[in-house]
PDB file of C-alpha atoms in Angstrom:
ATOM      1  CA  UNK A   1      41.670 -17.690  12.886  1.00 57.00           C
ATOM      2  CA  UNK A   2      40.353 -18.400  16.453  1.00 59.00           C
ATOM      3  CA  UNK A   3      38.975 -21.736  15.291  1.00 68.00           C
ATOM      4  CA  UNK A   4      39.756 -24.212  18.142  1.00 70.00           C
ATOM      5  CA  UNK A   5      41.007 -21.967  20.988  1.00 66.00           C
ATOM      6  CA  UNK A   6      39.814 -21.845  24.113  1.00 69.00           C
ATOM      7  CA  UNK A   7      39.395 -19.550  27.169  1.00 71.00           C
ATOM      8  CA  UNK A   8      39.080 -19.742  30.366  1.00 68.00           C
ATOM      9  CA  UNK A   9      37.886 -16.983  33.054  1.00 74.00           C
ATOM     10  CA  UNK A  10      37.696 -18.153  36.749  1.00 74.00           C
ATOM     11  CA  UNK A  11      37.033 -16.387  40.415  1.00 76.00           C
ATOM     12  CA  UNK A  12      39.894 -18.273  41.794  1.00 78.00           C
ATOM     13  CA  UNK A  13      43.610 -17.726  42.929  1.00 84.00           C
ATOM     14  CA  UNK A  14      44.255 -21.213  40.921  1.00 82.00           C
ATOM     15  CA  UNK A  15      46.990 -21.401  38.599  1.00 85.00           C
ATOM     16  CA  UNK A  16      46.444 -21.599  34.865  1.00 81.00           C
ATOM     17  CA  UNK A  17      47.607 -25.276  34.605  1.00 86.00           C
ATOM     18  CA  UNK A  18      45.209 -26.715  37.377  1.00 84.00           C
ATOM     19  CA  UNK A  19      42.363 -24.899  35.707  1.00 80.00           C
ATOM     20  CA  UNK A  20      42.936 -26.619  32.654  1.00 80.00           C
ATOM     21  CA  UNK A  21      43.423 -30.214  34.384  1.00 81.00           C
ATOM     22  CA  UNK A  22      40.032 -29.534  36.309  1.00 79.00           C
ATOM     23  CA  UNK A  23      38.380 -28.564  33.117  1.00 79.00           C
ATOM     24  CA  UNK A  24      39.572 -31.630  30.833  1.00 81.00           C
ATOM     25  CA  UNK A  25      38.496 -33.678  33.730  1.00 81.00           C
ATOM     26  CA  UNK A  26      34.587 -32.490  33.543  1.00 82.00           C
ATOM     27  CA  UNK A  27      33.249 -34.570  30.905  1.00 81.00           C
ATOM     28  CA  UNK A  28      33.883 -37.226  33.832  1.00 81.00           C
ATOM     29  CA  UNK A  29      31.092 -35.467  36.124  1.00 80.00           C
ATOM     30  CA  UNK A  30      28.694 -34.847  33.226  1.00 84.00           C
ATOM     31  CA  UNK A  31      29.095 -38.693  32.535  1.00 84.00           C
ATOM     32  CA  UNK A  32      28.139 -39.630  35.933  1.00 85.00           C
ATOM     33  CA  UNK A  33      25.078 -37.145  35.965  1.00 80.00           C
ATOM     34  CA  UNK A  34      23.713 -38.722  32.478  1.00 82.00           C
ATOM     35  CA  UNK A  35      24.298 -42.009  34.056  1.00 84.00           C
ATOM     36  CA  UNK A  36      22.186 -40.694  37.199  1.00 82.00           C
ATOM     37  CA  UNK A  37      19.787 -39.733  35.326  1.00 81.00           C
ATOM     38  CA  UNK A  38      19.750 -41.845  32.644  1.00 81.00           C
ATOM     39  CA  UNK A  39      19.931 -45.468  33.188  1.00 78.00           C
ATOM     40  CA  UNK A  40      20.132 -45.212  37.031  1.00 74.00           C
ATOM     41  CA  UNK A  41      16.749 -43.025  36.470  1.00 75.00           C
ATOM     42  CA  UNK A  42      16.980 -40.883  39.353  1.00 77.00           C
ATOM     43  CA  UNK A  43      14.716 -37.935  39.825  1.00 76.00           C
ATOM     44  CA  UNK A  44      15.062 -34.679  42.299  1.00 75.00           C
ATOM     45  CA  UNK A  45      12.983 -35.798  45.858  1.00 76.00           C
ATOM     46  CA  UNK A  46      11.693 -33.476  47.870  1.00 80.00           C
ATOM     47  CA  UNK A  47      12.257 -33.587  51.374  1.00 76.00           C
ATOM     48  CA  UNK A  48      12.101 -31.286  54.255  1.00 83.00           C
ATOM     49  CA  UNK A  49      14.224 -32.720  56.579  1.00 87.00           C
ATOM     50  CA  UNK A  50      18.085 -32.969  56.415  1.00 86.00           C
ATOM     51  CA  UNK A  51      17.942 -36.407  57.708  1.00 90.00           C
ATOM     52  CA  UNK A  52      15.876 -37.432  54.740  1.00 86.00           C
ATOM     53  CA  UNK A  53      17.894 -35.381  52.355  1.00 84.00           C
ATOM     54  CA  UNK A  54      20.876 -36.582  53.358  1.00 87.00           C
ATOM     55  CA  UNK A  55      19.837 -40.180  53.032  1.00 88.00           C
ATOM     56  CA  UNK A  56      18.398 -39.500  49.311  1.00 86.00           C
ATOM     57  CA  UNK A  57      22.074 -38.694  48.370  1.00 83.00           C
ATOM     58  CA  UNK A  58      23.368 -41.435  49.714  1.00 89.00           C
ATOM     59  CA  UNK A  59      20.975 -43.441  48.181  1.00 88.00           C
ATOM     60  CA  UNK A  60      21.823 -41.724  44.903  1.00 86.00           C
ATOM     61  CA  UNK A  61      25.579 -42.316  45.503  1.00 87.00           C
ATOM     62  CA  UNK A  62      24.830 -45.934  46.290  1.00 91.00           C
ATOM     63  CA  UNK A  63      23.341 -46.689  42.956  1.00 88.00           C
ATOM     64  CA  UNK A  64      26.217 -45.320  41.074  1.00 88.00           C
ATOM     65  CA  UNK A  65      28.820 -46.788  42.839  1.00 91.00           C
ATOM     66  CA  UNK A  66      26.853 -50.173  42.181  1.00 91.00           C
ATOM     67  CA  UNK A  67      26.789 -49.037  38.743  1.00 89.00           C
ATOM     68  CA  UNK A  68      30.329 -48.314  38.559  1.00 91.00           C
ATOM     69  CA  UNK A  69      31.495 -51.628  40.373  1.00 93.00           C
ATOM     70  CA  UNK A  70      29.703 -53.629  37.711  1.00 93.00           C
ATOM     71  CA  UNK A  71      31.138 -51.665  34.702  1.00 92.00           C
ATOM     72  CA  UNK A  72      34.728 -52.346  35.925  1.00 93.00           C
ATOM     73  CA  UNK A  73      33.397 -55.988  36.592  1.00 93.00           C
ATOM     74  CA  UNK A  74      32.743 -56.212  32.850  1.00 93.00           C
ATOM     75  CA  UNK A  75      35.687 -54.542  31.744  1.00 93.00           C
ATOM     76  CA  UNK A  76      38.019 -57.257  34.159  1.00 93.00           C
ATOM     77  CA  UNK A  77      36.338 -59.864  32.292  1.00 91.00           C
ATOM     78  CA  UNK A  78      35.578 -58.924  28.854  1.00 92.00           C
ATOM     79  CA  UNK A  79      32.335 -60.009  28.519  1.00 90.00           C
ATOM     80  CA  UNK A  80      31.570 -57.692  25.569  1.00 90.00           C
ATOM     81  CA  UNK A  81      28.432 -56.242  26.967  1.00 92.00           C
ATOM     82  CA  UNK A  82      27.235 -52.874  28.505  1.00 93.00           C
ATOM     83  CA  UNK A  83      26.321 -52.480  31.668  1.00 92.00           C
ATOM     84  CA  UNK A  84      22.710 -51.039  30.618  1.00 91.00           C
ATOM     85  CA  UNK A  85      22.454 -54.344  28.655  1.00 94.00           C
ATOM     86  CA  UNK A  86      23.946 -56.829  31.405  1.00 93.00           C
ATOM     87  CA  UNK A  87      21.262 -54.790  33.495  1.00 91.00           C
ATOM     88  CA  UNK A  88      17.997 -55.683  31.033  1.00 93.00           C
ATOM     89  CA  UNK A  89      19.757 -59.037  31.253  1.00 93.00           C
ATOM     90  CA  UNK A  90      19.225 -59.055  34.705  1.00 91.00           C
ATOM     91  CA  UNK A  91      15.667 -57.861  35.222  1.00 92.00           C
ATOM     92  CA  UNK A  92      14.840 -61.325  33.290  1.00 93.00           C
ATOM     93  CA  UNK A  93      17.339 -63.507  36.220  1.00 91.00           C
ATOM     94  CA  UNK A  94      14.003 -65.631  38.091  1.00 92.00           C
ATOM     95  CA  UNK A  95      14.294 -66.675  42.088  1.00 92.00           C
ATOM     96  CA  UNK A  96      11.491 -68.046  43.410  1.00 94.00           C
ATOM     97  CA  UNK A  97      11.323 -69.127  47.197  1.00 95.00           C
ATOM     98  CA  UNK A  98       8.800 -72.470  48.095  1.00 94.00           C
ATOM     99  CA  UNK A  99       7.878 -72.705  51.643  1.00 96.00           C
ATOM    100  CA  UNK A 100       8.170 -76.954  52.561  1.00 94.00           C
ATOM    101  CA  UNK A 101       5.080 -77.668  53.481  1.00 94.00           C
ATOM    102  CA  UNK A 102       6.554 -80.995  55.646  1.00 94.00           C
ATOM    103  CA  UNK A 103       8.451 -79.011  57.552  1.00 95.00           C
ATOM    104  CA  UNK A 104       7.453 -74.779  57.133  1.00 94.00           C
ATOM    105  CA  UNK A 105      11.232 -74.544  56.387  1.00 96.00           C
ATOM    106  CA  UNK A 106      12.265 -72.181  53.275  1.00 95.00           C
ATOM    107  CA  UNK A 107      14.018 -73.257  49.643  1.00 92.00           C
ATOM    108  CA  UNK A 108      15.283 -70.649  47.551  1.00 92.00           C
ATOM    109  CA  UNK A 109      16.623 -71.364  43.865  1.00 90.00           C
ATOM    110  CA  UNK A 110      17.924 -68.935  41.694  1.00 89.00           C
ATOM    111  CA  UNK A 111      16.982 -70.089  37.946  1.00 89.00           C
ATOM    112  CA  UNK A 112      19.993 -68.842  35.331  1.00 87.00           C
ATOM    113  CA  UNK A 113      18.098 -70.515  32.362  1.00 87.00           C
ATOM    114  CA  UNK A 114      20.400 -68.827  29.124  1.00 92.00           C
ATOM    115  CA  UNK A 115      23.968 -68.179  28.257  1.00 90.00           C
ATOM    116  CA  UNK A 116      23.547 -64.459  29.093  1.00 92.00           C
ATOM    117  CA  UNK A 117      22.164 -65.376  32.572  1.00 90.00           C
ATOM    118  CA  UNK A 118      25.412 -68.087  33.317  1.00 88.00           C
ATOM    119  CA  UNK A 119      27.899 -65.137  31.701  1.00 88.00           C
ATOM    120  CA  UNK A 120      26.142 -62.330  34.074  1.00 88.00           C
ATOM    121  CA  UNK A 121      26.388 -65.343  37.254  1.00 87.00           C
ATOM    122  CA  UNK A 122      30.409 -65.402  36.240  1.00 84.00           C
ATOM    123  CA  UNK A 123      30.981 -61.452  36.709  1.00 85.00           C
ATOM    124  CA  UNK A 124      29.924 -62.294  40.662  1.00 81.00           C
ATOM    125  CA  UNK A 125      32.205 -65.375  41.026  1.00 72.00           C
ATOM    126  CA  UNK A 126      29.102 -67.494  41.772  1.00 66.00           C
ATOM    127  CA  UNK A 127      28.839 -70.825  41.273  1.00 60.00           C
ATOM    128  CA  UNK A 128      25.772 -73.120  40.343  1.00 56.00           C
ATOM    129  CA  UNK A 129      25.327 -75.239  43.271  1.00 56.00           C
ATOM    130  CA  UNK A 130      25.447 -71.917  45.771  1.00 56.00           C
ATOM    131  CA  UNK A 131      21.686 -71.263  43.513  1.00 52.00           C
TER     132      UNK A 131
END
């Protein structure tokens, strides 16, 4: 029986061992391209210039480490909540911005009305009065 074997043909002077490491390893890059895609929702852009190219992918690289950096965040404090979910949270997090009309100077407030809103504020190490 062949069931469960697998082989591996390659075009480089790598030995057999490192192949297999590299290959385990690839369900790590397919991850990140379903999270790209995905919940990060990025879509091909065309541009002609390499200037403009080049600052597409690091716009694209910028998400996901943002992405990543908030999934270890939740992991460190075991909030029990994905990051696509802490996310939707987030889209609902209000700041509104009221111009003094005394004075023409600016007020910001940040409004963390539910639990979810506080336990999301806690993953940044921000406290109440700073909002």
């Amino acid at each position: 029986k062949w069931d469960g074997l697998k082989g591996y043909i390659t075009n480089t002077d790598l030995d057999t061992e490192r192949v297999i490491n590299q290959y385990h390893g690839l369900w790590v890059v397919e991850r990140a391209f379903r999270i790209s895609k995905g919940t990060l929702e990025m879509r091909p852009m065309f541009h002609f210039t390499e200037r403009r190219i080049e600052a597409h992918i690091c716009i694209c690289f910028i998400a996901y480490k943002v992405y990543k950096e908030l999934e270890r965040l939740i992991a460190i404090n075991k909030i029990g909540m994905s990051v696509d979910h802490v996310l939707d949270i987030a889209k609902t997090i209000t700041t509104i911005r009221i111009r003094m009309p005394e004075n023409g100077t600016f007020f910001t407030k940040t409004l963390f009305l539910t639990d979810k809103h506080r336990t999301i504020m806690s993953l940044f190490d921000l406290s109440k009065d700073q909002f």
